Amino acid sequence: MAEKPKPKPAAAKHSVFEVAQHQLYRGAEVIQLDPSVRTILSQPKNELIVNFPVRMDNGEYRLFKGYRIQHNNLMGPYKGGIRYHHEVSLDEVKALASWMTWKCALLEIPFGGAKGGIKFDPRDHSQAELERITRRFTHALGSNIGPDYDIPAPDMGTNSQTMVWMMDTYMNSTLQSNKNAMRGVVTGKSVTSGGSLGREKATGQGLVFAIENWAEETGFNLDGATYSLQGFGNVGSFAARILSRHGAVLVSVQDHTGAIRNSEGIHPKRLVNYVAKNGGVAGYPGAEAVDRDAFFGTPVDIFIPAALQMQITAETAPLMSTKLVVEGANGPTDLEGERILLEKGVTFLPDILANAGGVTVSYFEWLQNRRAEQWSEDDVDARLRAMMQRAYNTMRRIRIEKSTDNRTACYAHALNRIQAVYHERGIFP
Ligand code: GLU
């Protein structure tokens, strides 16, 4: 007898961009956003896709697919990171670009929103290949980026070295006499090549400021508080090191190599050293290996997703037991996952607030480049703290006024600011 065909795995209910659109509509509803403004904001302004050839170390040529999605530039130049990941897609980059628009509007930074990416796994390539891929992509983007037009930054799979290659390639394709004015074409550069002090840790630092604001609002004591971390890259590893100064205890970590747990606490600094040598958290001697369900199921005070999008879902949310979800990643929670946790009484510090430290210090870097200044790290941190606090206070006020959740309150503020400008300037023609 023929075997019964196996049922297809249930497809995700919504694409990442659909989740982003749904979040926009929720925010729009709360402030009764003008329907024409909602229509404009529901799709990006520009969607650029480039296919470009790169010579590999073995002499062969390979074609890469790169994206730059420019969602909105009403409030200032397009702004947002460049992601190198084998699952990059148009749908994902569109969602990520829109989140940048809301993030910058919420933080009251004079930038719009954009995002880019190349669909490939950077771990499969040598430094020399990464350099050629980055430079060729920058060349393909050409005048679609610029310090007053569209300003890339690091994201997943890219770092300060990637940004310096982009800057150098861009500078070398402009007029000799104008080169130095082009430094601000990207942010997140190394400090030696024009980056800002405090930028590398900025997203993790901002995340901790947001947690401090929440702890203050709710009277929660961070000393001895337990937390889990999904992702141990730039955001997660800096957040963990900074949180340990508050006495918070890291009990479980998951990354692309596996998950580990130790109820006595995992030492962030030691884990950073281990990951630098071994490429991931798997096998870390100071903790036991656990599976995905045990990772999500570990009861903690704070859960920090700082990896890919769409991780907290109808499948994983029911396993979770936490007070607070702090979204270090962009879009880590899908609609069902969010509904389940909100019903359980879990509070969210949404991505567009919680991980805004990165783009905020990018803005500081851009300002320093324009003025040929170098601010001290203390100065950068103090300014970041003040901007995170202001955004938190705004979110809290709107959440209370509108009896809504934190995410919707953040969207309400971002959309209100954007709408005011559309109304003043009019929609051309
Ligand atoms: N990629 C980061 C983000 O998602 C930083 C963007 C930036 O600095 O422009 O917010």
XYZ file of C-alpha atoms and ligand atoms in Angstrom:
439
model
C 0.000 0.000 0.000
C 1.287 3.445 -0.908
C 2.453 5.446 2.053
C 0.200 8.362 2.947
C 1.870 11.651 1.956
C 3.246 13.434 4.975
C 1.505 16.737 5.737
C 3.565 19.744 4.646
C 5.083 21.667 7.535
C 2.688 24.442 8.471
C 3.846 27.589 6.719
C 4.344 30.648 8.919
C 1.033 32.493 9.120
C 2.470 35.877 8.207
C 5.588 36.978 6.411
C 7.942 39.328 8.282
C 6.721 42.300 6.263
C 3.095 41.380 6.983
C 3.908 41.385 10.696
C 5.500 44.830 10.294
C 2.446 46.100 8.401
C 0.126 44.737 11.056
C 2.107 46.569 13.750
C 1.838 49.765 11.697
C -1.934 49.359 11.354
C -2.300 48.834 15.104
C -0.401 52.051 15.829
C -2.349 53.872 13.099
C -5.640 52.835 14.637
C -4.767 54.163 18.076
C -4.034 57.657 16.774
C -6.545 57.492 13.907
C -3.808 58.132 11.411
C -4.857 59.914 8.231
C -5.609 57.077 5.747
C -3.522 58.746 3.008
C -0.473 58.875 5.312
C -1.075 55.245 6.213
C -1.185 54.340 2.522
C 2.127 56.106 1.848
C 3.826 54.471 4.816
C 2.573 50.968 4.099
C 5.188 50.362 1.358
C 8.805 51.519 0.971
C 9.582 54.403 -1.370
C 12.377 52.613 -3.223
C 13.313 48.947 -3.567
C 16.709 48.428 -5.118
C 17.964 44.937 -6.033
C 21.407 44.464 -7.557
C 23.061 41.304 -8.876
C 26.817 41.709 -9.010
C 29.750 39.416 -9.801
C 32.652 38.875 -7.390
C 35.878 36.964 -7.974
C 36.365 34.217 -5.380
C 39.800 33.249 -4.013
C 39.894 30.243 -6.378
C 39.558 32.511 -9.422
C 35.915 31.678 -10.160
C 33.246 34.374 -10.336
C 30.069 34.197 -8.292
C 26.955 36.311 -8.606
C 25.539 37.885 -5.435
C 22.120 39.399 -4.841
C 22.087 42.615 -2.816
C 19.222 44.753 -1.587
C 18.790 48.320 -0.418
C 15.268 49.224 0.594
C 14.587 52.892 1.270
C 11.404 53.024 3.259
C 10.965 56.710 4.033
C 13.057 59.905 4.075
C 10.569 62.501 5.226
C 12.341 63.150 8.530
C 15.896 63.075 7.098
C 18.265 60.869 5.069
C 17.449 57.176 4.773
C 19.241 55.290 7.555
C 19.763 51.652 8.443
C 22.084 48.697 8.512
C 23.420 46.216 5.982
C 22.850 42.549 6.764
C 24.926 39.621 5.489
C 22.942 36.427 6.000
C 22.007 33.442 3.866
C 18.293 34.026 4.481
C 18.140 37.697 3.466
C 15.061 38.286 1.300
C 13.147 41.214 -0.149
C 10.277 40.679 2.290
C 12.630 40.695 5.282
C 14.593 43.772 4.201
C 11.342 45.674 3.548
C 10.203 44.958 7.103
C 13.602 45.892 8.543
C 13.611 49.162 6.559
C 10.189 50.151 7.879
C 11.256 49.428 11.458
C 14.131 51.900 10.968
C 11.657 54.637 9.981
C 9.660 54.134 13.188
C 12.788 53.749 15.334
C 14.302 57.049 14.174
C 10.969 58.878 14.489
C 10.442 57.468 18.008
C 13.934 58.509 19.143
C 13.460 61.917 17.471
C 16.553 61.445 15.329
C 16.506 63.401 12.025
C 16.716 60.302 9.827
C 14.318 58.191 7.817
C 14.449 54.427 7.437
C 16.267 51.981 5.160
C 17.889 48.569 5.260
C 20.098 46.545 2.994
C 21.560 43.140 2.751
C 23.270 40.501 0.706
C 21.980 36.954 0.637
C 25.002 34.850 1.581
C 26.664 33.368 4.641
C 29.708 35.487 5.557
C 31.109 32.556 7.561
C 31.768 30.739 4.273
C 34.155 33.429 3.006
C 37.714 34.632 3.598
C 38.424 38.235 4.634
C 39.681 38.926 1.121
C 36.415 37.665 -0.391
C 34.345 39.638 2.134
C 36.253 42.766 1.189
C 35.636 42.237 -2.545
C 31.932 41.437 -1.958
C 31.515 44.589 0.144
C 33.346 46.865 -2.261
C 31.536 45.494 -5.301
C 28.160 45.899 -3.549
C 29.028 49.501 -2.603
C 30.002 50.172 -6.180
C 26.707 48.666 -7.396
C 24.760 50.906 -4.998
C 26.610 53.891 -6.500
C 24.853 57.194 -5.894
C 21.904 55.463 -4.229
C 23.774 56.007 -0.946
C 25.428 59.188 0.354
C 26.039 61.120 3.597
C 22.988 63.319 3.000
C 20.906 60.727 1.210
C 21.183 57.171 2.548
C 23.579 56.129 5.304
C 24.281 52.397 5.867
C 25.567 50.899 9.148
C 26.407 47.446 10.514
C 23.734 44.841 11.148
C 23.818 41.064 11.464
C 26.906 39.621 9.743
C 28.612 42.992 9.213
C 30.871 45.096 11.447
C 33.116 48.158 11.593
C 35.521 46.640 9.044
C 32.659 46.213 6.555
C 31.754 49.878 7.063
C 35.326 51.072 6.531
C 35.488 49.171 3.216
C 32.186 50.750 2.192
C 33.387 54.221 3.167
C 36.679 53.817 1.318
C 34.985 52.518 -1.839
C 32.448 55.335 -1.786
C 35.134 57.997 -1.101
C 37.237 56.744 -3.979
C 34.405 57.142 -6.413
C 33.854 60.817 -5.563
C 35.784 63.957 -6.473
C 39.304 64.067 -5.005
C 38.649 67.468 -3.430
C 35.477 66.234 -1.768
C 36.667 62.947 -0.261
C 36.783 63.927 3.383
C 33.257 65.279 3.324
C 32.140 61.736 2.477
C 33.192 60.138 5.785
C 29.598 60.179 7.011
C 28.344 57.975 4.166
C 28.308 55.079 6.650
C 28.252 54.868 10.442
C 29.533 52.163 12.732
C 33.059 52.650 11.406
C 36.139 51.838 13.477
C 37.140 54.739 15.743
C 40.451 55.076 13.861
C 38.642 55.575 10.533
C 36.131 58.134 11.804
C 33.779 56.107 14.007
C 32.376 57.206 17.353
C 33.548 56.053 20.751
C 30.793 53.971 22.308
C 29.246 52.942 18.943
C 30.300 49.293 19.054
C 28.550 48.628 22.352
C 25.736 51.127 21.672
C 22.883 48.727 20.938
C 23.645 46.619 24.021
C 24.141 49.764 26.095
C 20.827 51.216 24.909
C 19.117 47.927 25.712
C 20.386 48.133 29.290
C 19.266 51.767 29.589
C 15.771 50.670 28.499
C 15.790 47.875 31.081
C 16.888 50.359 33.765
C 13.989 52.645 32.822
C 11.557 49.728 33.093
C 13.051 48.629 36.431
C 12.650 52.165 37.743
C 9.053 52.415 36.532
C 8.034 49.090 38.046
C 10.230 49.175 41.160
C 12.048 46.029 40.036
C 15.476 45.241 41.481
C 17.955 44.187 38.787
C 20.444 42.910 41.358
C 20.011 39.141 41.284
C 17.432 39.233 38.457
C 17.699 36.281 36.066
C 17.692 36.525 32.296
C 18.017 34.454 29.122
C 19.652 35.601 25.968
C 18.997 34.440 22.438
C 21.958 35.403 20.276
C 25.456 36.177 21.490
C 26.679 38.545 18.788
C 27.308 42.264 19.135
C 23.982 43.116 20.814
C 23.684 40.142 23.177
C 27.293 40.003 24.280
C 27.513 43.732 25.102
C 24.125 43.702 26.846
C 25.267 40.759 28.989
C 28.560 42.377 29.982
C 26.820 45.628 30.899
C 23.972 43.867 32.746
C 26.428 42.040 34.981
C 27.395 45.420 36.479
C 23.821 45.534 37.808
C 24.180 42.080 39.354
C 21.782 40.453 36.862
C 22.365 36.707 36.370
C 22.593 35.182 32.880
C 21.110 31.680 33.156
C 20.637 30.542 29.567
C 22.004 31.423 26.125
C 21.141 30.146 22.672
C 22.934 30.861 19.410
C 23.336 29.238 15.996
C 25.499 26.460 17.529
C 23.117 25.418 20.338
C 21.832 26.363 23.787
C 23.460 26.275 27.223
C 22.124 26.730 30.740
C 23.425 27.190 34.270
C 21.020 28.273 37.004
C 24.009 29.491 39.050
C 24.855 31.957 36.289
C 27.012 32.082 33.156
C 29.905 34.546 33.262
C 29.413 36.897 30.251
C 33.079 37.855 29.889
C 34.235 34.223 29.961
C 31.572 33.306 27.436
C 32.736 36.144 25.145
C 36.277 34.721 25.252
C 34.990 31.199 24.629
C 32.835 32.275 21.656
C 35.757 34.242 20.147
C 37.796 30.994 20.119
C 35.073 28.468 19.305
C 32.645 30.355 17.087
C 29.592 29.768 19.282
C 28.259 28.935 22.741
C 28.027 25.152 22.200
C 30.452 23.213 24.383
C 31.010 26.064 26.871
C 32.376 24.270 29.927
C 30.586 26.448 32.509
C 27.061 25.279 31.609
C 25.021 22.254 30.506
C 23.806 21.815 26.935
C 20.016 22.075 26.565
C 17.619 21.826 23.620
C 15.523 24.625 22.158
C 12.427 23.872 24.244
C 14.413 23.855 27.472
C 16.019 27.151 26.490
C 12.660 28.832 25.894
C 11.147 27.047 28.902
C 13.714 28.256 31.432
C 11.856 30.564 33.864
C 13.564 33.957 34.019
C 12.713 37.513 34.981
C 13.869 38.915 31.634
C 14.051 37.301 28.199
C 16.226 39.032 25.595
C 15.889 37.905 21.978
C 18.956 39.320 20.217
C 19.214 37.127 17.133
C 16.933 36.696 14.124
C 13.348 37.814 13.585
C 10.230 35.688 14.263
C 11.593 33.601 17.140
C 8.803 34.123 19.688
C 5.891 32.371 18.015
C 2.770 30.297 18.689
C 5.196 27.420 19.206
C 7.744 28.993 21.551
C 5.672 31.597 23.447
C 3.630 28.997 25.405
C 6.918 27.561 26.752
C 8.108 30.894 28.100
C 7.853 32.109 31.662
C 9.108 35.668 32.076
C 8.070 39.156 33.211
C 9.738 41.132 30.478
C 10.771 40.609 26.854
C 13.412 43.063 25.664
C 13.696 42.971 21.887
C 17.385 43.333 21.037
C 16.699 41.833 17.611
C 14.484 43.513 15.058
C 11.113 41.796 14.808
C 11.827 38.786 17.047
C 8.156 38.343 17.943
C 5.423 37.328 15.527
C 1.759 38.270 15.964
C 0.681 35.023 17.639
C 3.712 34.944 19.930
C 3.020 38.494 21.040
C -0.678 37.843 21.657
C 0.090 34.778 23.792
C 2.611 36.636 25.961
C 0.492 39.788 26.330
C -2.372 37.577 27.527
C -0.007 36.065 30.100
C 0.713 39.609 31.342
C 4.265 39.797 29.947
C 5.600 43.297 29.231
C 7.475 44.063 26.002
C 10.169 46.613 25.441
C 9.705 46.615 21.664
C 12.580 46.533 19.176
C 12.084 50.099 17.931
C 12.749 51.321 21.472
C 14.954 48.612 22.998
C 17.538 48.323 20.210
C 17.543 51.996 19.196
C 20.892 52.639 20.911
C 22.736 51.587 17.749
C 21.153 54.074 15.403
C 21.200 56.783 18.076
C 24.970 56.556 18.398
C 25.139 56.285 14.585
C 23.490 59.694 14.568
C 26.153 60.955 17.006
C 28.846 59.535 14.731
C 27.340 61.290 11.713
C 27.249 64.580 13.653
C 30.874 64.150 14.764
C 31.911 63.483 11.151
C 30.150 66.653 9.964
C 31.780 68.762 12.639
C 35.162 66.991 12.572
C 34.811 66.293 16.296
C 35.542 63.377 18.595
C 33.249 63.132 21.613
C 34.376 61.270 24.728
C 32.771 57.915 25.526
C 31.226 59.401 28.678
C 29.659 62.144 26.615
C 28.261 59.626 24.083
C 26.866 57.442 26.879
C 25.272 60.389 28.678
C 23.575 61.630 25.514
C 22.392 58.108 24.667
C 21.006 57.648 28.178
C 19.061 60.907 27.914
C 17.572 60.015 24.513
C 16.589 56.507 25.623
C 14.985 57.935 28.763
C 13.003 60.476 26.753
C 11.717 57.794 24.369
C 10.819 55.549 27.301
C 8.918 58.337 29.043
C 7.009 59.121 25.850
C 6.109 55.447 25.426
C 4.916 55.232 29.025
C 2.791 58.390 28.730
C 1.062 57.211 25.546
C 0.608 53.668 26.875
C -1.240 55.080 29.866
C -3.186 57.720 27.911
C -4.371 55.266 25.269
C -4.576 52.179 27.543
C -2.461 50.254 25.093
C 0.695 48.129 25.023
C 4.252 49.478 24.766
C 4.748 48.583 21.094
C 1.568 50.304 19.983
C 2.459 53.345 22.111
C 5.857 53.572 20.382
C 4.246 53.347 16.946
C 1.705 55.997 17.952
C 4.460 58.500 18.778
C 6.515 57.731 15.657
C 3.464 57.974 13.397
C 2.231 61.182 15.007
C 5.552 62.892 14.341
C 5.661 61.717 10.726
C 2.027 62.618 10.128
C 2.562 66.178 11.430
C 5.269 66.724 8.811
C 3.159 65.292 5.973
C 0.338 67.595 6.993
C 2.585 70.674 7.121
C 4.425 69.983 3.899
C 1.555 68.426 1.984
C 1.805 65.416 -0.271
C 3.365 66.445 -3.583
C 2.007 67.053 -6.221
N 21.419 47.844 12.261
C 21.110 48.628 13.418
C 19.603 48.669 13.628
O 18.899 47.794 13.209
C 21.757 49.993 13.385
C 21.312 50.880 12.265
C 22.104 52.164 12.154
O 22.940 52.439 12.986
O 21.854 52.871 11.172
O 19.083 49.517 14.303
